[in-house]
PDB file of C-alpha atoms in Angstrom:
ATOM      1  CA  MET A 271       0.348   0.017   0.367  1.00 44.00           C
ATOM      2  CA  LYS A 272       1.524   3.683  -1.117  1.00 63.00           C
ATOM      3  CA  ASN A 273       1.600   6.125   1.451  1.00 68.00           C
ATOM      4  CA  PHE A 274       0.005   9.227   0.574  1.00 73.00           C
ATOM      5  CA  THR A 275       0.891  11.947   1.024  1.00 76.00           C
ATOM      6  CA  GLU A 276      -1.471  14.940   2.333  1.00 81.00           C
ATOM      7  CA  ASN A 277      -1.598  16.553  -1.797  1.00 89.00           C
ATOM      8  CA  TYR A 278      -3.036  13.524  -2.490  1.00 91.00           C
ATOM      9  CA  TYR A 279      -6.012  13.428  -0.275  1.00 93.00           C
ATOM     10  CA  LEU A 280      -5.520  18.062  -1.006  1.00 95.00           C
ATOM     11  CA  ASN A 281      -5.501  17.332  -5.039  1.00 96.00           C
ATOM     12  CA  LYS A 282      -8.708  14.411  -4.087  1.00 96.00           C
ATOM     13  CA  GLU A 283     -11.226  16.892  -2.949  1.00 96.00           C
ATOM     14  CA  LYS A 284      -9.855  19.911  -5.122  1.00 97.00           C
ATOM     15  CA  LEU A 285     -11.200  16.789  -7.589  1.00 98.00           C
ATOM     16  CA  TYR A 286     -14.498  15.844  -6.650  1.00 97.00           C
ATOM     17  CA  LYS A 287     -15.023  19.312  -5.989  1.00 97.00           C
ATOM     18  CA  GLN A 288     -14.948  19.369 -10.462  1.00 97.00           C
ATOM     19  CA  LEU A 289     -16.418  16.555 -11.175  1.00 97.00           C
ATOM     20  CA  VAL A 290     -19.230  17.175  -8.697  1.00 96.00           C
ATOM     21  CA  GLU A 291     -20.058  20.944 -10.965  1.00 96.00           C
ATOM     22  CA  ARG A 292     -18.585  19.721 -14.202  1.00 97.00           C
ATOM     23  CA  SER A 293     -19.415  15.921 -14.573  1.00 95.00           C
ATOM     24  CA  TYR A 294     -22.492  14.453 -12.960  1.00 93.00           C
ATOM     25  CA  LYS A 295     -25.024  14.287 -13.528  1.00 92.00           C
ATOM     26  CA  LYS A 296     -28.864  13.347 -12.543  1.00 89.00           C
ATOM     27  CA  GLY A 297     -31.482  12.333 -14.742  1.00 89.00           C
ATOM     28  CA  ASN A 298     -32.281   9.182 -17.029  1.00 92.00           C
ATOM     29  CA  PHE A 299     -29.334   8.047 -19.225  1.00 91.00           C
ATOM     30  CA  THR A 300     -28.464   5.534 -21.295  1.00 89.00           C
ATOM     31  CA  LEU A 301     -24.548   4.507 -20.789  1.00 82.00           C
ATOM     32  CA  ALA A 302     -21.476   2.950 -23.862  1.00 77.00           C
ATOM     33  CA  SER A 303     -22.557  -0.530 -21.927  1.00 75.00           C
ATOM     34  CA  GLY A 304     -26.320   0.230 -22.792  1.00 82.00           C
ATOM     35  CA  LYS A 305     -27.210  -0.075 -19.031  1.00 81.00           C
ATOM     36  CA  LYS A 306     -29.868   2.473 -18.149  1.00 88.00           C
ATOM     37  CA  SER A 307     -29.144   5.005 -14.919  1.00 89.00           C
ATOM     38  CA  ASN A 308     -30.264   8.418 -13.171  1.00 90.00           C
ATOM     39  CA  HIS A 309     -25.669   9.486 -12.771  1.00 89.00           C
ATOM     40  CA  TYR A 310     -24.355   9.974 -15.528  1.00 91.00           C
ATOM     41  CA  PHE A 311     -20.235  10.544 -14.894  1.00 93.00           C
ATOM     42  CA  ASN A 312     -18.160  12.730 -18.671  1.00 94.00           C
ATOM     43  CA  CYS A 313     -14.990  13.180 -17.007  1.00 96.00           C
ATOM     44  CA  LYS A 314     -14.304  14.962 -20.484  1.00 96.00           C
ATOM     45  CA  PRO A 315     -15.583  18.315 -18.957  1.00 97.00           C
ATOM     46  CA  VAL A 316     -12.721  17.811 -16.483  1.00 98.00           C
ATOM     47  CA  SER A 317      -9.844  16.054 -17.821  1.00 98.00           C
ATOM     48  CA  LEU A 318      -9.795  18.493 -21.187  1.00 97.00           C
ATOM     49  CA  ASN A 319      -9.667  21.613 -18.266  1.00 97.00           C
ATOM     50  CA  GLY A 320      -5.787  22.240 -17.344  1.00 97.00           C
ATOM     51  CA  ILE A 321      -6.364  21.840 -14.055  1.00 97.00           C
ATOM     52  CA  GLY A 322      -8.193  19.285 -14.038  1.00 98.00           C
ATOM     53  CA  LEU A 323      -6.174  17.141 -15.866  1.00 98.00           C
ATOM     54  CA  GLU A 324      -2.845  17.599 -14.238  1.00 97.00           C
ATOM     55  CA  LEU A 325      -4.801  16.771 -10.395  1.00 98.00           C
ATOM     56  CA  ILE A 326      -5.917  14.079 -12.328  1.00 98.00           C
ATOM     57  CA  SER A 327      -3.099  12.789 -13.966  1.00 98.00           C
ATOM     58  CA  ASN A 328      -1.129  13.411  -9.825  1.00 96.00           C
ATOM     59  CA  LEU A 329      -3.193  11.844  -8.852  1.00 97.00           C
ATOM     60  CA  PHE A 330      -2.778   8.649 -10.684  1.00 98.00           C
ATOM     61  CA  LEU A 331       0.670   9.278  -9.831  1.00 97.00           C
ATOM     62  CA  GLU A 332       0.132   8.398  -6.730  1.00 95.00           C
ATOM     63  CA  LEU A 333      -1.573   4.788  -7.659  1.00 96.00           C
ATOM     64  CA  ILE A 334       0.703   3.920 -10.435  1.00 97.00           C
ATOM     65  CA  ASP A 335       2.429   0.898 -10.394  1.00 97.00           C
ATOM     66  CA  SER A 336       6.363   2.328  -9.177  1.00 96.00           C
ATOM     67  CA  ARG A 337       7.282  -1.379 -12.737  1.00 97.00           C
ATOM     68  CA  SER A 338       4.983   0.058 -15.576  1.00 98.00           C
ATOM     69  CA  LYS A 339       7.099   2.821 -18.636  1.00 98.00           C
ATOM     70  CA  ALA A 340       3.971   2.776 -20.151  1.00 98.00           C
ATOM     71  CA  VAL A 341       0.036   4.488 -19.793  1.00 98.00           C
ATOM     72  CA  ALA A 342      -2.193   3.005 -22.665  1.00 98.00           C
ATOM     73  CA  GLY A 343      -5.604   3.705 -23.136  1.00 96.00           C
ATOM     74  CA  LEU A 344      -8.639   3.778 -25.922  1.00 94.00           C
ATOM     75  CA  THR A 345      -9.731   6.636 -28.100  1.00 92.00           C
ATOM     76  CA  LEU A 346     -11.314   8.924 -26.872  1.00 90.00           C
ATOM     77  CA  GLY A 347     -11.009   8.986 -23.754  1.00 88.00           C
ATOM     78  CA  ALA A 348      -7.606   7.453 -22.859  1.00 95.00           C
ATOM     79  CA  ASP A 349      -5.917  10.274 -24.794  1.00 96.00           C
ATOM     80  CA  PRO A 350      -5.640  13.509 -22.314  1.00 98.00           C
ATOM     81  CA  LEU A 351      -5.627  11.417 -19.181  1.00 98.00           C
ATOM     82  CA  VAL A 352      -2.462   9.022 -21.015  1.00 98.00           C
ATOM     83  CA  SER A 353      -0.831  12.622 -22.613  1.00 97.00           C
ATOM     84  CA  GLY A 354      -1.629  14.274 -19.039  1.00 98.00           C
ATOM     85  CA  LEU A 355       0.828  11.182 -17.266  1.00 98.00           C
ATOM     86  CA  ILE A 356       3.298  10.976 -19.108  1.00 98.00           C
ATOM     87  CA  VAL A 357       3.582  15.236 -18.383  1.00 97.00           C
ATOM     88  CA  ASN A 358       2.682  15.742 -14.497  1.00 96.00           C
ATOM     89  CA  ALA A 359       5.830  12.745 -14.995  1.00 97.00           C
ATOM     90  CA  ALA A 360       8.879  14.257 -17.033  1.00 97.00           C
ATOM     91  CA  ASN A 361       8.206  16.998 -14.499  1.00 96.00           C
ATOM     92  CA  ARG A 362       8.922  14.770 -11.407  1.00 94.00           C
ATOM     93  CA  GLY A 363      11.733  13.884 -12.998  1.00 96.00           C
ATOM     94  CA  LEU A 364       9.988  10.121 -13.802  1.00 96.00           C
ATOM     95  CA  VAL A 365       9.893   9.374 -17.203  1.00 96.00           C
ATOM     96  CA  PHE A 366       6.241   6.789 -19.077  1.00 97.00           C
ATOM     97  CA  ASP A 367       6.065   6.311 -23.130  1.00 98.00           C
ATOM     98  CA  ALA A 368       1.896   6.575 -23.457  1.00 98.00           C
ATOM     99  CA  LEU A 369      -0.215   4.562 -26.120  1.00 98.00           C
ATOM    100  CA  ILE A 370      -3.244   5.726 -28.277  1.00 97.00           C
ATOM    101  CA  ILE A 371      -5.424   2.414 -28.832  1.00 96.00           C
ATOM    102  CA  ARG A 372      -7.013   3.071 -31.980  1.00 91.00           C
ATOM    103  CA  LYS A 373     -10.977   1.653 -31.203  1.00 82.00           C
ATOM    104  CA  GLU A 374     -10.548   0.327 -35.394  1.00 76.00           C
ATOM    105  CA  ILE A 375      -7.388   0.055 -36.666  1.00 72.00           C
ATOM    106  CA  LYS A 376      -6.888   1.786 -39.393  1.00 67.00           C
ATOM    107  CA  ASN A 377      -6.888   0.974 -42.721  1.00 67.00           C
ATOM    108  CA  TYR A 378      -3.797   2.816 -44.238  1.00 68.00           C
ATOM    109  CA  GLY A 379      -0.353   3.810 -44.291  1.00 65.00           C
ATOM    110  CA  THR A 380       1.024   1.183 -41.797  1.00 66.00           C
ATOM    111  CA  LYS A 381      -2.584  -0.210 -41.091  1.00 66.00           C
ATOM    112  CA  ALA A 382      -1.705   0.192 -36.209  1.00 76.00           C
ATOM    113  CA  GLY A 383      -4.146  -0.762 -34.530  1.00 88.00           C
ATOM    114  CA  ILE A 384      -1.896   1.497 -31.319  1.00 93.00           C
ATOM    115  CA  GLU A 385      -0.165   4.645 -32.188  1.00 93.00           C
ATOM    116  CA  GLY A 386       3.059   5.912 -29.658  1.00 95.00           C
ATOM    117  CA  PRO A 387       6.713   4.171 -30.070  1.00 95.00           C
ATOM    118  CA  SER A 388       7.664   1.162 -29.724  1.00 92.00           C
ATOM    119  CA  LEU A 389       8.273  -0.788 -26.483  1.00 95.00           C
ATOM    120  CA  LYS A 390       9.410  -4.210 -25.621  1.00 96.00           C
ATOM    121  CA  LEU A 391       8.382  -7.413 -25.599  1.00 94.00           C
ATOM    122  CA  GLY A 392       7.120  -7.841 -22.696  1.00 97.00           C
ATOM    123  CA  THR A 393       6.967  -4.001 -21.338  1.00 98.00           C
ATOM    124  CA  LEU A 394       4.177  -3.631 -18.350  1.00 98.00           C
ATOM    125  CA  VAL A 395       1.537  -1.536 -19.085  1.00 98.00           C
ATOM    126  CA  THR A 396      -1.245   0.688 -17.184  1.00 98.00           C
ATOM    127  CA  VAL A 397      -4.555   1.369 -18.716  1.00 98.00           C
ATOM    128  CA  LEU A 398      -6.531   4.518 -18.393  1.00 98.00           C
ATOM    129  CA  GLU A 399      -9.898   5.157 -17.775  1.00 97.00           C
ATOM    130  CA  ASP A 400     -12.043   7.335 -17.349  1.00 97.00           C
ATOM    131  CA  VAL A 401     -15.255   6.945 -16.499  1.00 95.00           C
ATOM    132  CA  VAL A 402     -15.412   2.257 -15.176  1.00 95.00           C
ATOM    133  CA  THR A 403     -18.657   0.465 -15.764  1.00 92.00           C
ATOM    134  CA  THR A 404     -18.240  -2.528 -17.048  1.00 92.00           C
ATOM    135  CA  ALA A 405     -15.596  -1.742 -17.755  1.00 95.00           C
ATOM    136  CA  GLY A 406     -15.893  -2.768 -21.974  1.00 93.00           C
ATOM    137  CA  SER A 407     -13.553  -0.587 -23.017  1.00 93.00           C
ATOM    138  CA  ALA A 408     -11.028  -1.399 -20.489  1.00 96.00           C
ATOM    139  CA  ILE A 409     -10.630  -4.702 -20.825  1.00 97.00           C
ATOM    140  CA  LYS A 410     -10.503  -4.315 -25.306  1.00 95.00           C
ATOM    141  CA  ALA A 411      -7.833  -2.080 -24.803  1.00 96.00           C
ATOM    142  CA  ILE A 412      -5.923  -4.478 -21.933  1.00 97.00           C
ATOM    143  CA  LYS A 413      -6.865  -7.459 -24.997  1.00 96.00           C
ATOM    144  CA  LYS A 414      -5.548  -5.678 -27.771  1.00 95.00           C
ATOM    145  CA  LEU A 415      -2.473  -4.031 -25.699  1.00 97.00           C
ATOM    146  CA  ARG A 416      -1.652  -8.160 -25.038  1.00 97.00           C
ATOM    147  CA  GLN A 417      -2.121  -9.606 -28.459  1.00 94.00           C
ATOM    148  CA  ASN A 418       0.556  -7.160 -28.661  1.00 94.00           C
ATOM    149  CA  ASN A 419       2.763  -9.246 -26.778  1.00 95.00           C
ATOM    150  CA  TYR A 420       3.026  -6.032 -23.985  1.00 97.00           C
ATOM    151  CA  VAL A 421       1.814  -7.216 -20.098  1.00 98.00           C
ATOM    152  CA  VAL A 422      -1.170  -5.346 -18.502  1.00 98.00           C
ATOM    153  CA  ASN A 423      -1.677  -6.111 -14.538  1.00 98.00           C
ATOM    154  CA  GLU A 424      -3.422  -2.595 -13.464  1.00 98.00           C
ATOM    155  CA  VAL A 425      -6.582   0.285 -14.787  1.00 98.00           C
ATOM    156  CA  LEU A 426      -6.190   3.719 -12.906  1.00 98.00           C
ATOM    157  CA  ALA A 427      -9.792   5.013 -13.727  1.00 98.00           C
ATOM    158  CA  ILE A 428     -11.291   8.217 -11.964  1.00 98.00           C
ATOM    159  CA  VAL A 429     -14.857   6.801 -11.015  1.00 97.00           C
ATOM    160  CA  ASP A 430     -16.144   3.481 -11.080  1.00 97.00           C
ATOM    161  CA  ARG A 431     -19.114   3.231 -11.039  1.00 95.00           C
ATOM    162  CA  GLU A 432     -19.272  -0.643  -9.388  1.00 95.00           C
ATOM    163  CA  GLU A 433     -21.746  -2.469 -11.705  1.00 92.00           C
ATOM    164  CA  GLY A 434     -19.316  -4.997 -12.677  1.00 95.00           C
ATOM    165  CA  GLY A 435     -16.390  -3.466 -13.452  1.00 96.00           C
ATOM    166  CA  MET A 436     -14.298  -4.609 -11.335  1.00 97.00           C
ATOM    167  CA  GLU A 437     -15.236  -8.426 -11.231  1.00 98.00           C
ATOM    168  CA  ALA A 438     -14.557  -8.297 -15.523  1.00 98.00           C
ATOM    169  CA  LEU A 439     -10.937  -6.365 -15.079  1.00 98.00           C
ATOM    170  CA  ARG A 440     -10.284  -8.906 -12.441  1.00 98.00           C
ATOM    171  CA  LYS A 441     -11.475 -12.427 -14.671  1.00 98.00           C
ATOM    172  CA  GLU A 442      -8.272 -10.773 -16.548  1.00 98.00           C
ATOM    173  CA  ASN A 443      -6.678 -10.788 -13.917  1.00 98.00           C
ATOM    174  CA  VAL A 444      -5.877  -7.156 -14.125  1.00 98.00           C
ATOM    175  CA  GLU A 445      -6.192  -4.930 -10.584  1.00 98.00           C
ATOM    176  CA  LEU A 446      -8.360  -2.094 -10.186  1.00 98.00           C
ATOM    177  CA  LYS A 447      -7.773   1.335  -8.629  1.00 98.00           C
ATOM    178  CA  CYS A 448      -9.905   3.586  -8.210  1.00 98.00           C
ATOM    179  CA  LEU A 449     -10.978   7.468  -7.725  1.00 98.00           C
ATOM    180  CA  PHE A 450     -13.546   7.011  -6.349  1.00 97.00           C
ATOM    181  CA  SER A 451     -16.976   4.952  -6.653  1.00 96.00           C
ATOM    182  CA  ILE A 452     -20.102   6.517  -7.526  1.00 94.00           C
ATOM    183  CA  LYS A 453     -21.201   5.538  -4.070  1.00 94.00           C
ATOM    184  CA  ASP A 454     -19.050   9.276  -3.300  1.00 94.00           C
ATOM    185  CA  PHE A 455     -21.498  11.226  -5.350  1.00 92.00           C
ATOM    186  CA  ILE A 456     -24.876  10.188  -4.136  1.00 88.00           C
ATOM    187  CA  GLN A 457     -24.092   9.730  -0.043  1.00 77.00           C
ATOM    188  CA  ASN A 458     -22.627  13.179  -0.359  1.00 70.00           C
ATOM    189  CA  LEU A 459     -25.415  14.503  -3.059  1.00 60.00           C
TER     190      LEU A 459
END
């Protein structure tokens, strides 16, 4: 277990406030998984804001497996997350590479399904997610990374909706580490 600093808890509180103001909505929604919900999170208004992305990135850096050499995620939700983490890591003197996983392989040029630097086979890669419901997007990313001979043992997410994602990831031998759960929002609002 990591020894979190006071800064971690201050940053988490600041991020929580931003998520409440910009990302969390109550109403009747259909989620990407097809499920219906009274609670909706769109973290992009926070992750596409400089202060919000810095908070997320620094909090993720506190959670990430110290052996990880790269971060990755499925485009579009993970694009700012992987970019923000590698920049904030560099500002701390840490080196991570970033990979963006395409939803569909491009049919021209190199026909790449994963964009980013070439990494050694067996490199430990951490997957980043904004919101986990059933973990479908994270599992797509994990499978694509594993097909390319990378190792994935964790997913870092901003919010876990607690709708089976953690269990689905366990079946893939992957740990889910989240900054918040849906309960943090339902119980406090």
